[in-house]
Every structure is written in C-alpha cells, then in structure tokens.
Amino acid sequence: MARRAPSSFFRYLRNSAFYTAVKRPPTAQEVQDPCRPWDVSRFPMKKAFRHPDLEAVWVIRQVLDQTAMANIRTLFEDLHDTGRFPWYNYEPGRDMMPLHASPGLDAQKSRAMLEGIEVFGEPNNSLGADPVEGWPKLDDLLKRNAVGAAELLTLQGLPQEHFSDFSGQPCLFLQAQALERGAEVTPHRDALPYGGDMISTLVMEGSNTVRVGPVSFPVEPGDLYGIAGSARYDVEHEVMGASIDRFSITMRYGLGFRDTLPPLAGSAFQAKMGTSELFL
C-alpha cells in the first residue's frame, strides 16, 4: 500500500513545532530595538522603493505577472523531473535547487566561490554539491527554448534595472526555494563568498513577512525585494513562517563582497554575556 503524504495541516504543525524549537533567543540589540513594520502595501505597483532608514532594503510590488511566474515554476519542476537536478531538502520543509545565471561564472570562479554551499547538498552525496557538473545552466535552457527560461532571464535583470545598488552588478547564480507552510528561513547573514555582495528575491507563491534587522514588511506573489550594504552585512534577515506554502527565486549579485562578516551589534558574543542575563 502506498504511503500517504502528510496533510497540509499536519505539515504546518510539524514545521511550526520544529522551527519554534530551534529558534534562537533574541540578541540584546533586538530586545532593546524592537522590529518596526514597513507598510509597503500602498506602494504603487512596478515602482521600486528603498527603505528610508536602513541601507539598503528595496521593494517593488507586482513586478512579474502570474503567467510569467507559472512558467518559471514549470521550469524548475521540469528540471526536477529529469532526475538530473533534483530538489535538495536542506531543512524540514525547505527544498532548494540552484541554477547558473546567464551569463554564468566560468568553471574556475564557480569552484572558488560556489563549491561547498551546504544548502544544496553534502559533498559526494548530492548533485547540487558540485556547482560545475551538478547545477543546471540558464544559458542551456535558453538555447533549448525551455518553458520559463526567457521569463527567468527577464527576472534576473529586474534588480539590476530597478534597484540602484544592483546596477551593473553581475548575477552570480539563482536558487529556487520551496518553503512549506509553517517552515521558516531562520535569522541569518548569508555566508561569504557564496552569498555575493547583494541579494534579491522574487516571491512567486505564498504570502509571508520578511524581517531585515529592525525592519519587517509583508510580501505577496509578484513582489521583489533586495538587500545590499548594511542590510546585507550588518544585520540578519529572515522569512517568517505562514499558514500557506511559499515558492521563491533568490538571486545573488556582485563580486565586490567583503572578506568577512562583522560581529552582530548587540550579540551575546560581542557583549560577552548570555542572552538569559538580559532578563535577570
């Protein structure tokens, strides 16, 4: 008898319980400076806005239509169905698939910059762990006129076109992420050099709240957001859990990334005290 997939409600409960259990305590900075909402819901569609205080958080609403996003989703599902480029389950409820940009990095830069990204698989245990041989290439998909390839190329150019910090910066690679309901992208700063100098994400399915440092804002399907400068290096960002599934495309840009990530302001490491001491 075939094994039944868990129901949507069960997946939501399972994922919520896991991410609640592993969520780290707040830093001293987060306790002293609570998150402030940024109301992007009234922004005109297809017009980029930069946060007035935090450098540099960008949002543009409804930048792609439903047909284009459906074709991009089909592209990744078709890649998975070939068996050559399967989804990699990084954490409970989080599946990843990388893709080389167009034009892509050469083999030498790919080895130097992209080899060892754990979110795509462990060495010798996953095709995604090898960026040269194991990742699909957008250039190849464009040559084959694959469904969704042209739309993905258009998407790759949108941050460079609309976000001034991204202008003229090469796209290093793209990644699709399927986030089940209840699952989260926990607070983090993207590792170097893998994460690039700046990062942009298109939400294709699902609605969530995104937090970048002391700023939070809602995102809907068709919304594109980006982080650069202090927002990329000096504060953490996260995607909150929601009661619906989310599908997104994240793109990394720029070769001028810093050598190291600085200590987080107000972290227990920097303050040399445990978070529990803040509540004594």
GROMACS .gro file of C-alpha atoms in nm:
model
  280
    1MET     CA    1   0.000   0.000   0.000
    2ALA     CA    2   0.139   0.340  -0.100
    3ARG     CA    3   0.244   0.569   0.179
    4ARG     CA    4   0.019   0.872   0.204
    5ALA     CA    5   0.176   1.216   0.208
    6PRO     CA    6   0.111   1.410   0.528
    7SER     CA    7  -0.181   1.652   0.512
    8SER     CA    8  -0.124   2.024   0.474
    9PHE     CA    9  -0.241   2.081   0.831
   10PHE     CA   10  -0.006   1.815   0.968
   11ARG     CA   11   0.288   1.963   0.773
   12TYR     CA   12   0.205   2.305   0.913
   13LEU     CA   13   0.202   2.172   1.271
   14ARG     CA   14   0.519   1.967   1.222
   15ASN     CA   15   0.714   2.254   1.068
   16SER     CA   16   0.589   2.511   1.319
   17ALA     CA   17   0.693   2.289   1.610
   18PHE     CA   18   1.040   2.231   1.465
   19TYR     CA   19   1.119   2.596   1.388
   20THR     CA   20   0.981   2.713   1.721
   21ALA     CA   21   1.211   2.467   1.897
   22VAL     CA   22   1.526   2.570   1.711
   23LYS     CA   23   1.467   2.945   1.701
   24ARG     CA   24   1.749   3.126   1.877
   25PRO     CA   25   1.684   3.372   2.163
   26PRO     CA   26   1.682   3.742   2.066
   27THR     CA   27   2.006   3.937   2.077
   28ALA     CA   28   2.047   4.232   2.313
   29GLN     CA   29   2.005   4.465   2.015
   30GLU     CA   30   1.675   4.303   1.921
   31VAL     CA   31   1.546   4.332   2.276
   32GLN     CA   32   1.640   4.699   2.301
   33ASP     CA   33   1.530   4.791   1.947
   34PRO     CA   34   1.206   4.606   1.861
   35CYS     CA   35   1.121   4.538   1.498
   36ARG     CA   36   0.943   4.824   1.319
   37PRO     CA   37   0.689   4.744   1.044
   38TRP     CA   38   0.735   4.897   0.699
   39ASP     CA   39   0.399   4.935   0.526
   40VAL     CA   40   0.466   4.852   0.161
   41SER     CA   41   0.105   4.758   0.081
   42ARG     CA   42   0.021   5.105  -0.054
   43PHE     CA   43   0.323   5.136  -0.280
   44PRO     CA   44   0.237   5.172  -0.650
   45MET     CA   45   0.297   4.853  -0.847
   46LYS     CA   46   0.614   4.811  -1.053
   47LYS     CA   47   0.788   5.103  -0.885
   48ALA     CA   48   1.094   5.046  -0.665
   49PHE     CA   49   1.113   5.188  -0.313
   50ARG     CA   50   1.412   5.199  -0.083
   51HIS     CA   51   1.371   5.194   0.295
   52PRO     CA   52   1.429   5.549   0.426
   53ASP     CA   53   1.649   5.444   0.718
   54LEU     CA   54   1.809   5.102   0.666
   55GLU     CA   55   2.078   5.080   0.399
   56ALA     CA   56   1.982   4.925   0.169
   57VAL     CA   57   1.646   4.743   0.163
   58TRP     CA   58   1.446   4.758  -0.160
   59VAL     CA   59   1.092   4.652  -0.251
   60ILE     CA   60   0.898   4.658  -0.577
   61ARG     CA   61   0.544   4.523  -0.586
   62GLN     CA   62   0.390   4.305  -0.857
   63VAL     CA   63   0.693   4.315  -1.084
   64LEU     CA   64   0.601   3.993  -1.272
   65ASP     CA   65   0.262   3.866  -1.384
   66GLN     CA   66   0.107   3.531  -1.296
   67THR     CA   67   0.176   3.374  -1.636
   68ALA     CA   68   0.548   3.452  -1.620
   69MET     CA   69   0.574   3.316  -1.265
   70ALA     CA   70   0.383   3.000  -1.357
   71ASN     CA   71   0.626   2.938  -1.645
   72ILE     CA   72   0.926   2.983  -1.413
   73ARG     CA   73   0.773   2.737  -1.167
   74THR     CA   74   0.724   2.489  -1.454
   75LEU     CA   75   1.093   2.529  -1.548
   76PHE     CA   76   1.210   2.412  -1.206
   77GLU     CA   77   0.957   2.131  -1.186
   78ASP     CA   78   1.070   2.009  -1.530
   79LEU     CA   79   1.434   2.019  -1.417
   80HIS     CA   80   1.349   1.807  -1.116
   81ASP     CA   81   1.152   1.559  -1.330
   82THR     CA   82   1.457   1.489  -1.547
   83GLY     CA   83   1.622   1.324  -1.244
   84ARG     CA   84   1.947   1.510  -1.312
   85PHE     CA   85   1.869   1.813  -1.095
   86PRO     CA   86   1.654   1.704  -0.801
   87TRP     CA   87   1.534   1.925  -0.520
   88TYR     CA   88   1.758   1.910  -0.214
   89ASN     CA   89   1.590   1.903   0.126
   90TYR     CA   90   1.807   2.138   0.332
   91GLU     CA   91   1.594   2.162   0.645
   92PRO     CA   92   1.244   2.039   0.735
   93GLY     CA   93   1.004   2.199   0.490
   94ARG     CA   94   1.282   2.370   0.288
   95ASP     CA   95   1.376   2.241  -0.056
   96MET     CA   96   1.643   2.407  -0.272
   97MET     CA   97   1.759   2.398  -0.634
   98PRO     CA   98   2.049   2.609  -0.772
   99LEU     CA   99   2.086   2.738  -1.127
  100HIS     CA  100   2.371   2.914  -1.304
  101ALA     CA  101   2.292   3.268  -1.421
  102SER     CA  102   2.316   3.389  -1.780
  103PRO     CA  103   2.595   3.455  -1.846
  104GLY     CA  104   2.727   3.220  -1.582
  105LEU     CA  105   3.052   3.219  -1.390
  106ASP     CA  106   3.334   3.025  -1.554
  107ALA     CA  107   3.437   2.689  -1.407
  108GLN     CA  108   3.729   2.836  -1.212
  109LYS     CA  109   3.518   3.102  -1.040
  110SER     CA  110   3.240   2.852  -0.980
  111ARG     CA  111   3.480   2.619  -0.799
  112ALA     CA  112   3.635   2.902  -0.598
  113MET     CA  113   3.313   3.078  -0.500
  114LEU     CA  114   3.033   2.823  -0.501
  115GLU     CA  115   3.180   2.487  -0.403
  116GLY     CA  116   3.079   2.385  -0.053
  117ILE     CA  117   2.740   2.558  -0.021
  118GLU     CA  118   2.569   2.323   0.221
  119VAL     CA  119   2.215   2.433   0.129
  120PHE     CA  120   2.242   2.240  -0.199
  121GLY     CA  121   2.383   1.915  -0.063
  122GLU     CA  122   2.673   1.745   0.105
  123PRO     CA  123   2.989   1.660  -0.096
  124ASN     CA  124   2.973   1.316  -0.261
  125ASN     CA  125   2.610   1.289  -0.153
  126SER     CA  126   2.422   1.532  -0.378
  127LEU     CA  127   2.444   1.657  -0.734
  128GLY     CA  128   2.388   2.011  -0.609
  129ALA     CA  129   2.715   2.000  -0.410
  130ASP     CA  130   2.911   2.025  -0.738
  131PRO     CA  131   2.846   2.368  -0.892
  132VAL     CA  132   3.030   2.288  -1.216
  133GLU     CA  133   2.883   1.950  -1.308
  134GLY     CA  134   2.578   1.935  -1.084
  135TRP     CA  135   2.398   2.264  -1.149
  136PRO     CA  136   2.172   2.337  -1.449
  137LYS     CA  137   2.267   2.635  -1.665
  138LEU     CA  138   2.023   2.905  -1.770
  139ASP     CA  139   2.221   2.950  -2.095
  140ASP     CA  140   2.150   2.588  -2.188
  141LEU     CA  141   1.781   2.625  -2.109
  142LEU     CA  142   1.759   2.939  -2.322
  143LYS     CA  143   1.920   2.760  -2.616
  144ARG     CA  144   1.656   2.485  -2.587
  145ASN     CA  145   1.374   2.739  -2.556
  146ALA     CA  146   1.268   2.567  -2.235
  147VAL     CA  147   0.940   2.686  -2.087
  148GLY     CA  148   1.014   2.958  -1.832
  149ALA     CA  149   1.376   3.022  -1.936
  150ALA     CA  150   1.307   3.356  -2.107
  151GLU     CA  151   1.097   3.472  -1.812
  152LEU     CA  152   1.374   3.373  -1.570
  153LEU     CA  153   1.627   3.575  -1.772
  154THR     CA  154   1.393   3.874  -1.751
  155LEU     CA  155   1.366   3.824  -1.374
  156GLN     CA  156   1.745   3.809  -1.342
  157GLY     CA  157   1.768   4.159  -1.489
  158LEU     CA  158   1.498   4.324  -1.276
  159PRO     CA  159   1.707   4.401  -0.963
  160GLN     CA  160   1.981   4.548  -1.185
  161GLU     CA  161   1.720   4.759  -1.362
  162HIS     CA  162   1.517   4.881  -1.064
  163PHE     CA  163   1.746   4.879  -0.758
  164SER     CA  164   2.028   5.133  -0.796
  165ASP     CA  165   2.263   4.940  -0.564
  166PHE     CA  166   2.242   4.643  -0.804
  167SER     CA  167   2.302   4.841  -1.122
  168GLY     CA  168   2.591   4.700  -1.327
  169GLN     CA  169   2.648   4.409  -1.086
  170PRO     CA  170   2.677   4.061  -1.241
  171CYS     CA  171   2.435   3.791  -1.129
  172LEU     CA  172   2.636   3.507  -0.974
  173PHE     CA  173   2.366   3.239  -0.954
  174LEU     CA  174   1.998   3.180  -0.883
  175GLN     CA  175   1.822   2.944  -0.647
  176ALA     CA  176   1.464   2.828  -0.620
  177GLN     CA  177   1.327   2.758  -0.275
  178ALA     CA  178   1.007   2.574  -0.184
  179LEU     CA  179   0.910   2.659   0.173
  180GLU     CA  180   0.630   2.451   0.322
  181ARG     CA  181   0.365   2.610   0.540
  182GLY     CA  182   0.491   2.653   0.895
  183ALA     CA  183   0.856   2.641   0.786
  184GLU     CA  184   1.084   2.943   0.819
  185VAL     CA  185   1.406   3.084   0.686
  186THR     CA  186   1.563   3.143   1.025
  187PRO     CA  187   1.764   3.459   1.111
  188HIS     CA  188   2.098   3.459   0.930
  189ARG     CA  189   2.351   3.652   0.724
  190ASP     CA  190   2.447   3.479   0.402
  191ALA     CA  191   2.792   3.323   0.419
  192LEU     CA  192   3.085   3.458   0.218
  193PRO     CA  193   3.177   3.426  -0.061
  194TYR     CA  194   2.872   3.218  -0.157
  195GLY     CA  195   2.612   3.484  -0.083
  196GLY     CA  196   2.755   3.750  -0.311
  197ASP     CA  197   2.761   4.121  -0.238
  198MET     CA  198   2.385   4.174  -0.263
  199ILE     CA  199   2.076   3.953  -0.269
  200SER     CA  200   1.731   3.979  -0.425
  201THR     CA  201   1.425   3.751  -0.400
  202LEU     CA  202   1.103   3.724  -0.601
  203VAL     CA  203   0.806   3.573  -0.418
  204MET     CA  204   0.614   3.358  -0.665
  205GLU     CA  205   0.367   3.180  -0.439
  206GLY     CA  206   0.256   3.240  -0.082
  207SER     CA  207   0.249   3.544   0.145
  208ASN     CA  208   0.494   3.597   0.431
  209THR     CA  209   0.654   3.860   0.647
  210VAL     CA  210   1.023   3.932   0.587
  211ARG     CA  211   1.244   4.082   0.857
  212VAL     CA  212   1.571   4.262   0.782
  213GLY     CA  213   1.738   4.384   1.101
  214PRO     CA  214   1.494   4.616   1.278
  215VAL     CA  215   1.254   4.635   0.980
  216SER     CA  216   0.974   4.395   0.882
  217PHE     CA  217   0.745   4.407   0.578
  218PRO     CA  218   0.486   4.182   0.410
  219VAL     CA  219   0.544   4.027   0.068
  220GLU     CA  220   0.293   3.884  -0.178
  221PRO     CA  221   0.327   3.683  -0.501
  222GLY     CA  222   0.491   3.902  -0.765
  223ASP     CA  223   0.681   4.115  -0.510
  224LEU     CA  224   1.059   4.154  -0.547
  225TYR     CA  225   1.283   4.267  -0.263
  226GLY     CA  226   1.657   4.314  -0.227
  227ILE     CA  227   1.924   4.381   0.033
  228ALA     CA  228   2.267   4.540  -0.003
  229GLY     CA  229   2.514   4.735   0.207
  230SER     CA  230   2.443   4.731   0.580
  231ALA     CA  231   2.122   4.536   0.530
  232ARG     CA  232   2.322   4.252   0.376
  233TYR     CA  233   2.629   4.252   0.604
  234ASP     CA  234   2.548   4.411   0.939
  235VAL     CA  235   2.207   4.268   1.032
  236GLU     CA  236   2.033   3.934   0.998
  237HIS     CA  237   1.732   3.868   0.779
  238GLU     CA  238   1.463   3.602   0.795
  239VAL     CA  239   1.136   3.484   0.641
  240MET     CA  240   0.863   3.421   0.896
  241GLY     CA  241   0.650   3.109   0.886
  242ALA     CA  242   0.300   3.126   0.741
  243SER     CA  243  -0.005   2.902   0.705
  244ILE     CA  244   0.046   2.862   0.328
  245ASP     CA  245   0.332   2.726   0.116
  246ARG     CA  246   0.580   2.970  -0.038
  247PHE     CA  247   0.783   2.940  -0.359
  248SER     CA  248   1.055   3.195  -0.436
  249ILE     CA  249   1.357   3.266  -0.654
  250THR     CA  250   1.666   3.421  -0.491
  251MET     CA  251   1.945   3.580  -0.697
  252ARG     CA  252   2.297   3.676  -0.584
  253TYR     CA  253   2.487   3.968  -0.735
  254GLY     CA  254   2.826   4.133  -0.722
  255LEU     CA  255   3.186   4.019  -0.688
  256GLY     CA  256   3.290   4.304  -0.459
  257PHE     CA  257   3.187   4.126  -0.140
  258ARG     CA  258   3.365   4.181   0.190
  259ASP     CA  259   3.627   3.938   0.319
  260THR     CA  260   3.441   3.860   0.643
  261LEU     CA  261   3.113   3.928   0.818
  262PRO     CA  262   3.144   4.172   1.111
  263PRO     CA  263   3.017   4.077   1.459
  264LEU     CA  264   2.648   4.143   1.507
  265ALA     CA  265   2.576   4.459   1.704
  266GLY     CA  266   2.435   4.371   2.045
  267SER     CA  267   2.501   3.999   2.013
  268ALA     CA  268   2.581   3.796   2.320
  269PHE     CA  269   2.921   3.722   2.162
  270GLN     CA  270   3.003   4.089   2.130
  271ALA     CA  271   2.863   4.180   2.473
  272LYS     CA  272   3.035   3.877   2.633
  273MET     CA  273   2.719   3.776   2.816
  274GLY     CA  274   2.446   3.523   2.769
  275THR     CA  275   2.104   3.628   2.640
  276SER     CA  276   1.943   3.492   2.958
  277GLU     CA  277   2.126   3.759   3.157
  278LEU     CA  278   1.925   4.025   2.980
  279PHE     CA  279   1.612   3.914   3.161
  280LEU     CA  280   1.751   3.887   3.516
   0.00000   0.00000   0.00000
